[in-house]
C-alpha cells in the first residue's frame, strides 16, 4: 500500500460528511452531463466551500489585450459565467480556528498536491487553498473528512465558520472558556435543516470577555460574550447576546438581544433565530438579505419577541444540552526540557510582542506571525511537530491570519523559538503595525478592485525596515486592508484601514485605496473607522508615514488612536493626505497607473467593467469630484454633531453624482432634485445601466430610498450610515461613468 | 503498486538574482502575453516572495505551475505538474523534465540583461507530488530510479549519475539526480513531450 487511496476505507471517515461529499460528486457528474443548471450547481458547490477565482470567466487582461483562457473543457460551466476548468479556491472550515497536528499535516499534503503549496489563513479562522481544480475537490474533501474536517457550508447562504477568541480557555480576562460552546454550536448547526434556506450568509462568533477583541462580537450576525452570574448562591454561566451586526459595504454594530442568556439556551435560541431568519429574512433582494436588515426592519424589541415565541414552540432536542456533560478544562500536554538554555538573538523582542501569559501560572500562548496569512506545507508540518513537542498538541488560527500555540511552559519558550527560527516564523511584532491583515484582493478574488496583498506586502516591508525606530504608539497600531468595499479584510475595525477603489485620472484608471481611521479592534470590534479620502495606491505608504508621524507628534499623553482621530477630526486628518491625492501624468509617472506587485497597466476589466481613455478631466469627472467634496463635508458635520446638515449634505452629494451621470445624455437637466431623481431613475437605474455585475443596483437604491424616505432619523448611527451609503453611491457613479464611456463612446 | 501520476522537477540556480524572485514578475507576465510555454495555458502570476523559503513567484498554468522556488534556501525553477500526462510513468517523468528544462532555458535568455537566471542543468530534484505512506522508504523510489537510469541510457549518460532519495518523513518523495554532464532539452524527447491538452 503506498497512497492514501489504498488505506482501509470508510470506517475511517465521518459517515455524515462522506455522504455529503458523495452527493456532491454525484451532482458534479450531473453538471458535466448538462443535467443541472448553472445557478443551482453554483450554490451546491459553494456550500461545499468550492469557490470561484479571478479570471474564471475565461478572460484576463494581460496588459496588452484581453486574453481568452481556452480551457480544455471548453464552455462547460460550474456556475453562471464560471468555466469548469478554471482554477478555484477551496475554503476549509476550521471551527474556532482549532486544528490538531494530524489535521495540519493533512492540510499541508493537500496544499502541495492540489494547490500551490501555500496554506492561507483567513479573517474567519478558515484555511483557503487557491488554484484548486474542481475535479480534485472530491479527493481533497475525502482526505479532510478522514481527519475530521469538513468543507461543508464554508461558503454560500449558510452558517459560516463560527469564530471564537483564540485565547479562549487561557485568557486572564475571560468569564469562562467558550471553546466547548463554539464547538457544540458548530456541530449542531452543520447541515441543520433550519439553516438550509437562508437568503444570505450567517456569521456567528464567541468571546470570553467584553473588553478585548475576542471574537469581534459586535460585527457579527449573532455573537456571544461569556458572562457569569450568581443565582441563589450558585454560579451560573450564560452569554450576553448580540444580533444584527455586520461589516460589508456599510458596517453595522450588533444590537443587544439578551444581557444574559443561560448556557442551556445557547443552542435552542440560536436555532430559533435561524428559523426566523429563514422565514422572515429577505430572499429576493440579496443586497438586503443579511440578518442586520431584518433586525433593523423589525426593531430589536419585535425581533426579540418573535424569537422568544419561536423558541417556545421548538420541539425538544437532546443535543441542546448533551454536550454540557463533557465540559472540562483542556489538560496541558507539555514536554519538559532542561534549564540552562541560552537565549537566542531576538528572543527578548519576540517575547515582548508575541507571548501572552495565560491565566494558568507558568504557561503562555505564543503567536506565530504568518506574513499575509500565508505559510508553506513544510512550515505547516514543522508547526505540527512544534505543537506536539512544546505546546498542548493543538494550534489555533486567528482572525488576524496568524497561529497561536498554547500551553507553552516557560521552559519550552526558548526551544520553541529556536524551532520557529529554523522555519522562518520567528518574526516579532504580532498584533502590531507590521502584522497587517489583508484579504486576497485582486490576487485571486473576482471582486477585488485594488491589490490589498500587494499593498500589504510593501507596507510590511517598509515598516519592518523601520520597526526599531518607530515610536511605540505607532508600533501598536493595527492596519487592515480589503481589496474592495466588501470588508473581507475587516478594514472597518482597524486603526488604519484601507479598501480598494478606483479613480479615473488623466484618462487612465488608477488604483486607489480609501483610508479609514480610528476603528476599534478592542471591545469586540467596538466601533468602526470613518473614511477620510481616497489616495492613489502608490502613495499609500507615504500616507501611512504621515499619519503615524502626525499621531506620535500630536497625541496628548497616552491618548489612544481612536481618541486622537476624534479630537483632530476628519478635516484635520484629511489635510495630511490631501496633497497625496495628486499624481503625475502617465508619461512622467507610469508606475502610479499600475498596482502594487503587478506590472500591467491597471484595469477594471477583470471585474467586467470597461476602461476609458482621455487626456483632460471631463465635466462628469468634475461633478463627481464635487460630489466627493460634499460627502466629505457631511462627514465633518456629523463629527460636529450637526446631524441635520450632515444628512442634507450626504443626500446632496448623491444628487450631485446622479446629475453628473444624467448630464452625459441630458446636459441641460435642471438642478432640481425631483427632476434629477426622475432622470436618474429613467436613464440609468431602471434600465440597469447604473448596476454593475456584482453589486447590481444596490448602490442606486441608496439614493432612491433616501429620496423616498426623507431625512434619516436624527441620531449619529443613522446619519453615519447614510454617509457611508453616499460614499458608495459616488464610488458606483465613478464605475458607471467608466462603463458608459466604453459603451457609448462617451466623453 | 499505484503508478505515479504527478511529478515535479526543480532545477537549481547559481544566480544570486533568483533570491529576489519578485524581480522576475514582469518576465512571467510577458510569458503570459506571448504564450511562451508550448502546450500550456498560462493563467496568472502570484507573488509569494514574503513567504520564507516558499515558492517565491509562481506562474500558474492550467497544467501545473512554474515557481522560482526558494525552499532549502536553494533557489531554482520548479515545475510541478497538476494535470495528468498520457503514457507510462517513465514518459510522464521525462515529459515533466523536458518542460522544466525548457522553461529554465527560456528564463535564462529572457531575463537577461535585467536579471541573471543561470541554472545548473546537471543537478535536479525530482518530486513525486502524491502523498505516499512513507516516502523515505517507498518502493516508488526504485521505479523512478529505473526510469532515470533508462533516460540516462537514452542520453548516452548511463552510469554517470548519482540518484539519491532525500525524502523526509511526512513529506513528499524527493530524489536528487546529479549528472556528470549538462542535460539539454533538445536531447530529451518523449512521446508526451510538452503535455498534450
Short mmCIF file of N, CA and C in Angstrom, two decimals, chain A residues 1-4 6-7 55 60 62-65 67-72 85 87 109 112-116 118 130-131 133 135-136 143 371-372 374-376 378-379 381 422-424 443 453 457 460 597-600, chain B residues 1-2 4 6 25-26 29 32-35 41-55 58 60 62-63 65 71-72 80 82-83 125 129-134 138-140 169-172 174 197:
data_model
loop_
_atom_site.label_atom_id
_atom_site.label_comp_id
_atom_site.label_asym_id
_atom_site.label_seq_id
_atom_site.Cartn_x
_atom_site.Cartn_y
_atom_site.Cartn_z
N UNK A 1 0.83 -1.19 0.00
CA UNK A 1 0.00 0.00 0.00
C UNK A 1 0.87 1.24 0.00
N UNK A 2 0.65 2.14 -0.95
CA UNK A 2 1.51 3.31 -0.97
C UNK A 2 0.75 4.62 -0.85
N UNK A 3 -0.40 4.75 -1.47
CA UNK A 3 -1.07 6.05 -1.43
C UNK A 3 -2.25 6.03 -0.47
N UNK A 4 -2.74 7.23 -0.14
CA UNK A 4 -3.84 7.36 0.81
C UNK A 4 -5.07 6.64 0.31
N UNK A 6 -5.40 3.85 -0.88
CA UNK A 6 -5.44 2.41 -0.60
C UNK A 6 -5.58 2.11 0.88
N UNK A 7 -5.74 3.13 1.68
CA UNK A 7 -5.91 2.89 3.12
C UNK A 7 -7.26 2.25 3.35
N UNK A 55 -10.70 35.50 -13.03
CA UNK A 55 -10.48 35.03 -14.41
C UNK A 55 -11.23 33.73 -14.71
N UNK A 60 -8.91 37.46 -19.26
CA UNK A 60 -7.93 38.11 -18.39
C UNK A 60 -7.23 39.21 -19.19
N UNK A 62 -4.12 40.96 -20.05
CA UNK A 62 -2.72 40.58 -19.86
C UNK A 62 -1.78 41.78 -19.93
N UNK A 63 -2.34 42.96 -20.01
CA UNK A 63 -1.53 44.17 -20.09
C UNK A 63 -1.50 44.74 -21.49
N UNK A 64 -1.78 43.87 -22.48
CA UNK A 64 -1.82 44.33 -23.87
C UNK A 64 -3.22 44.17 -24.46
N UNK A 65 -3.86 43.09 -24.05
CA UNK A 65 -5.14 42.75 -24.66
C UNK A 65 -5.95 41.92 -23.68
N UNK A 67 -7.11 38.57 -22.90
CA UNK A 67 -6.69 37.22 -23.26
C UNK A 67 -7.87 36.28 -23.03
N UNK A 68 -8.09 35.39 -23.97
CA UNK A 68 -9.10 34.34 -23.76
C UNK A 68 -8.40 33.12 -23.19
N UNK A 69 -8.90 32.65 -22.08
CA UNK A 69 -8.35 31.45 -21.46
C UNK A 69 -9.15 30.26 -21.97
N UNK A 70 -8.58 29.57 -22.94
CA UNK A 70 -9.31 28.47 -23.59
C UNK A 70 -9.00 27.16 -22.90
N UNK A 71 -9.79 26.89 -21.89
CA UNK A 71 -9.59 25.67 -21.12
C UNK A 71 -10.02 24.45 -21.93
N UNK A 72 -9.44 23.28 -21.62
CA UNK A 72 -9.76 22.08 -22.39
C UNK A 72 -11.23 21.71 -22.36
N UNK A 85 -13.02 24.29 -15.97
CA UNK A 85 -11.60 24.01 -15.73
C UNK A 85 -10.86 25.14 -15.03
N UNK A 87 -9.24 27.49 -12.46
CA UNK A 87 -8.85 27.19 -11.07
C UNK A 87 -9.76 27.91 -10.08
N UNK A 109 -0.36 18.39 3.14
CA UNK A 109 -0.35 17.49 1.98
C UNK A 109 -1.28 18.01 0.88
N UNK A 112 0.08 20.98 -1.05
CA UNK A 112 1.11 20.61 -2.02
C UNK A 112 0.51 19.92 -3.24
N UNK A 113 -0.44 19.04 -2.97
CA UNK A 113 -0.90 18.19 -4.07
C UNK A 113 -1.93 18.87 -4.95
N UNK A 114 -2.77 19.68 -4.38
CA UNK A 114 -3.87 20.24 -5.15
C UNK A 114 -3.80 21.74 -5.37
N UNK A 115 -2.92 22.40 -4.66
CA UNK A 115 -2.87 23.86 -4.71
C UNK A 115 -1.46 24.29 -5.11
N UNK A 116 -0.98 25.39 -4.62
CA UNK A 116 0.35 25.87 -4.99
C UNK A 116 1.33 25.74 -3.84
N UNK A 118 0.80 26.53 -0.75
CA UNK A 118 0.63 27.56 0.27
C UNK A 118 -0.73 27.39 0.96
N UNK A 130 -5.73 27.92 -2.84
CA UNK A 130 -6.05 28.55 -4.12
C UNK A 130 -5.56 27.72 -5.31
N UNK A 131 -6.14 28.03 -6.46
CA UNK A 131 -5.78 27.35 -7.71
C UNK A 131 -6.02 25.84 -7.63
N UNK A 133 -8.30 22.69 -8.80
CA UNK A 133 -9.21 22.31 -9.88
C UNK A 133 -10.42 21.61 -9.28
N UNK A 135 -12.12 19.19 -10.22
CA UNK A 135 -12.07 17.73 -10.27
C UNK A 135 -11.25 17.14 -9.12
N UNK A 136 -10.44 17.95 -8.48
CA UNK A 136 -9.64 17.48 -7.35
C UNK A 136 -10.36 17.64 -6.03
N UNK A 143 -10.17 13.31 1.98
CA UNK A 143 -8.97 13.26 2.82
C UNK A 143 -9.13 14.12 4.07
N UNK A 371 3.20 35.93 7.55
CA UNK A 371 3.13 37.10 6.67
C UNK A 371 1.99 36.98 5.68
N UNK A 372 1.08 37.90 5.72
CA UNK A 372 -0.11 37.93 4.87
C UNK A 372 -0.97 36.67 5.04
N UNK A 374 -0.01 33.62 5.08
CA UNK A 374 0.46 32.51 4.25
C UNK A 374 1.55 31.70 4.95
N UNK A 375 1.51 30.39 4.76
CA UNK A 375 2.64 29.57 5.16
C UNK A 375 2.71 28.34 4.23
N UNK A 376 3.91 27.77 4.17
CA UNK A 376 4.12 26.65 3.26
C UNK A 376 3.72 25.34 3.92
N UNK A 378 5.66 22.86 4.21
CA UNK A 378 6.77 22.47 5.08
C UNK A 378 6.68 23.15 6.43
N UNK A 379 6.37 24.43 6.41
CA UNK A 379 6.21 25.15 7.67
C UNK A 379 5.06 24.56 8.47
N UNK A 381 4.01 21.46 8.50
CA UNK A 381 4.42 20.19 9.15
C UNK A 381 5.33 20.48 10.35
N UNK A 422 14.13 28.27 12.75
CA UNK A 422 14.57 27.36 11.67
C UNK A 422 13.62 27.41 10.48
N UNK A 423 12.37 27.67 10.73
CA UNK A 423 11.40 27.67 9.63
C UNK A 423 10.98 29.09 9.25
N UNK A 424 11.71 30.07 9.76
CA UNK A 424 11.46 31.45 9.35
C UNK A 424 10.16 32.03 9.87
N UNK A 443 -5.43 39.48 -6.13
CA UNK A 443 -4.61 38.29 -6.39
C UNK A 443 -5.47 37.16 -6.92
N UNK A 453 -3.16 42.68 -1.14
CA UNK A 453 -1.95 41.94 -0.74
C UNK A 453 -0.70 42.65 -1.24
N UNK A 457 2.06 43.86 1.33
CA UNK A 457 3.44 43.40 1.19
C UNK A 457 4.42 44.57 1.28
N UNK A 460 4.39 46.22 4.81
CA UNK A 460 5.12 45.35 5.75
C UNK A 460 6.61 45.53 5.60
N UNK A 597 2.87 45.34 -7.13
CA UNK A 597 3.21 43.96 -7.48
C UNK A 597 2.67 43.49 -8.81
N UNK A 598 2.14 44.40 -9.62
CA UNK A 598 1.55 44.00 -10.90
C UNK A 598 2.01 44.97 -11.96
N UNK A 599 2.82 44.53 -12.91
CA UNK A 599 3.35 45.47 -13.90
C UNK A 599 2.33 45.88 -14.95
N UNK A 600 1.20 45.19 -15.01
CA UNK A 600 0.20 45.52 -16.03
C UNK A 600 -0.40 46.90 -15.75
N UNK B 1 1.29 -1.98 -7.18
CA UNK B 1 1.62 -0.63 -6.74
C UNK B 1 1.03 0.39 -7.70
N UNK B 2 0.59 1.51 -7.13
CA UNK B 2 -0.04 2.55 -7.93
C UNK B 2 0.99 3.23 -8.82
N UNK B 4 2.60 6.25 -10.56
CA UNK B 4 2.62 7.64 -10.13
C UNK B 4 2.25 8.57 -11.27
N UNK B 6 1.79 12.39 -10.89
CA UNK B 6 2.16 13.82 -10.92
C UNK B 6 3.58 14.01 -10.39
N UNK B 25 8.80 39.00 -11.80
CA UNK B 25 7.35 39.10 -12.07
C UNK B 25 7.07 39.63 -13.48
N UNK B 26 7.75 40.70 -13.91
CA UNK B 26 7.48 41.17 -15.27
C UNK B 26 7.75 40.11 -16.33
N UNK B 29 4.83 37.78 -16.54
CA UNK B 29 3.70 38.43 -17.21
C UNK B 29 3.91 38.47 -18.71
N UNK B 32 3.01 35.22 -20.29
CA UNK B 32 1.56 35.08 -20.48
C UNK B 32 1.14 35.81 -21.74
N UNK B 33 1.64 37.01 -21.91
CA UNK B 33 1.28 37.79 -23.10
C UNK B 33 1.67 37.05 -24.37
N UNK B 34 2.81 36.40 -24.32
CA UNK B 34 3.36 35.78 -25.53
C UNK B 34 3.04 34.30 -25.65
N UNK B 35 2.30 33.74 -24.68
CA UNK B 35 2.06 32.29 -24.65
C UNK B 35 3.37 31.52 -24.79
N UNK B 41 -1.59 26.49 -20.89
CA UNK B 41 -2.46 27.65 -20.79
C UNK B 41 -2.00 28.44 -19.57
N UNK B 42 -1.27 29.51 -19.82
CA UNK B 42 -0.75 30.32 -18.72
C UNK B 42 -1.85 31.25 -18.22
N UNK B 43 -2.01 31.28 -16.91
CA UNK B 43 -3.17 31.98 -16.35
C UNK B 43 -2.80 33.24 -15.59
N UNK B 44 -1.85 33.12 -14.65
CA UNK B 44 -1.61 34.30 -13.81
C UNK B 44 -0.26 34.16 -13.10
N UNK B 45 0.15 35.27 -12.50
CA UNK B 45 1.39 35.33 -11.74
C UNK B 45 1.04 35.61 -10.28
N UNK B 46 1.61 34.85 -9.37
CA UNK B 46 1.29 35.01 -7.95
C UNK B 46 2.57 35.28 -7.17
N UNK B 47 2.55 36.30 -6.38
CA UNK B 47 3.74 36.70 -5.63
C UNK B 47 3.70 36.14 -4.22
N UNK B 48 4.60 35.22 -3.92
CA UNK B 48 4.74 34.69 -2.56
C UNK B 48 6.13 35.00 -2.02
N UNK B 49 6.71 36.10 -2.47
CA UNK B 49 8.08 36.41 -2.06
C UNK B 49 8.16 36.73 -0.57
N UNK B 50 7.04 36.97 0.07
CA UNK B 50 7.03 37.27 1.50
C UNK B 50 7.11 36.01 2.36
N UNK B 51 7.00 34.85 1.73
CA UNK B 51 6.98 33.59 2.47
C UNK B 51 8.38 33.02 2.57
N UNK B 52 8.81 32.69 3.75
CA UNK B 52 10.15 32.16 3.99
C UNK B 52 10.35 30.84 3.26
N UNK B 53 11.36 30.81 2.40
CA UNK B 53 11.69 29.60 1.63
C UNK B 53 10.43 28.99 0.98
N UNK B 54 9.65 29.87 0.41
CA UNK B 54 8.42 29.44 -0.22
C UNK B 54 8.57 29.33 -1.72
N UNK B 55 7.47 29.31 -2.45
CA UNK B 55 7.55 29.18 -3.90
C UNK B 55 8.01 30.47 -4.60
N UNK B 58 5.15 32.55 -8.55
CA UNK B 58 4.57 31.41 -9.25
C UNK B 58 3.89 31.87 -10.54
N UNK B 60 1.24 30.48 -12.81
CA UNK B 60 0.21 29.45 -12.73
C UNK B 60 -0.31 29.11 -14.12
N UNK B 62 -2.80 26.06 -16.34
CA UNK B 62 -3.83 25.04 -16.16
C UNK B 62 -3.18 23.68 -15.90
N UNK B 63 -2.07 23.41 -16.55
CA UNK B 63 -1.44 22.09 -16.50
C UNK B 63 -0.58 21.91 -15.25
N UNK B 65 2.33 24.43 -12.49
CA UNK B 65 2.86 25.77 -12.31
C UNK B 65 4.39 25.76 -12.30
N UNK B 71 12.90 26.99 -1.54
CA UNK B 71 12.97 26.04 -0.43
C UNK B 71 14.40 25.57 -0.19
N UNK B 72 14.68 25.22 1.07
CA UNK B 72 16.03 24.81 1.49
C UNK B 72 17.05 25.90 1.23
N UNK B 80 5.85 22.01 -11.39
CA UNK B 80 5.06 20.99 -10.74
C UNK B 80 3.83 20.72 -11.61
N UNK B 82 0.20 19.36 -12.58
CA UNK B 82 -1.06 19.11 -11.87
C UNK B 82 -2.02 18.26 -12.69
N UNK B 83 -2.03 18.47 -13.98
CA UNK B 83 -2.97 17.70 -14.80
C UNK B 83 -2.21 16.53 -15.41
N UNK B 125 16.11 18.08 -8.81
CA UNK B 125 15.33 17.50 -7.72
C UNK B 125 14.03 16.98 -8.35
N UNK B 129 4.55 14.35 -6.59
CA UNK B 129 3.55 15.19 -5.93
C UNK B 129 2.28 14.40 -5.61
N UNK B 130 2.51 13.29 -4.92
CA UNK B 130 1.38 12.50 -4.43
C UNK B 130 1.76 12.02 -3.04
N UNK B 131 0.76 11.91 -2.19
CA UNK B 131 1.06 11.54 -0.83
C UNK B 131 1.32 10.04 -0.74
N UNK B 132 2.48 9.69 -0.28
CA UNK B 132 2.82 8.30 -0.07
C UNK B 132 2.93 8.05 1.43
N UNK B 133 2.69 6.83 1.81
CA UNK B 133 2.71 6.49 3.25
C UNK B 133 4.04 6.85 3.90
N UNK B 134 5.09 6.33 3.30
CA UNK B 134 6.42 6.54 3.88
C UNK B 134 7.38 6.86 2.74
N UNK B 138 9.69 4.37 0.42
CA UNK B 138 8.71 3.84 -0.51
C UNK B 138 9.33 3.12 -1.71
N UNK B 139 8.72 2.00 -2.12
CA UNK B 139 9.23 1.29 -3.30
C UNK B 139 9.13 2.11 -4.58
N UNK B 140 8.33 3.18 -4.55
CA UNK B 140 8.24 4.03 -5.75
C UNK B 140 9.61 4.58 -6.12
N UNK B 169 10.44 12.18 6.45
CA UNK B 169 9.21 11.59 6.93
C UNK B 169 8.09 12.64 6.90
N UNK B 170 6.97 12.27 6.34
CA UNK B 170 5.83 13.20 6.29
C UNK B 170 5.81 14.06 5.06
N UNK B 171 6.93 14.14 4.35
CA UNK B 171 6.96 14.99 3.16
C UNK B 171 6.70 14.19 1.91
N UNK B 172 7.07 14.76 0.81
CA UNK B 172 6.90 14.08 -0.48
C UNK B 172 8.14 13.22 -0.77
N UNK B 174 11.18 12.75 -2.63
CA UNK B 174 12.04 13.69 -3.37
C UNK B 174 13.37 13.00 -3.62
N UNK B 197 -2.84 18.76 -24.45
CA UNK B 197 -4.07 19.13 -23.75
C UNK B 197 -5.27 18.55 -24.45
#
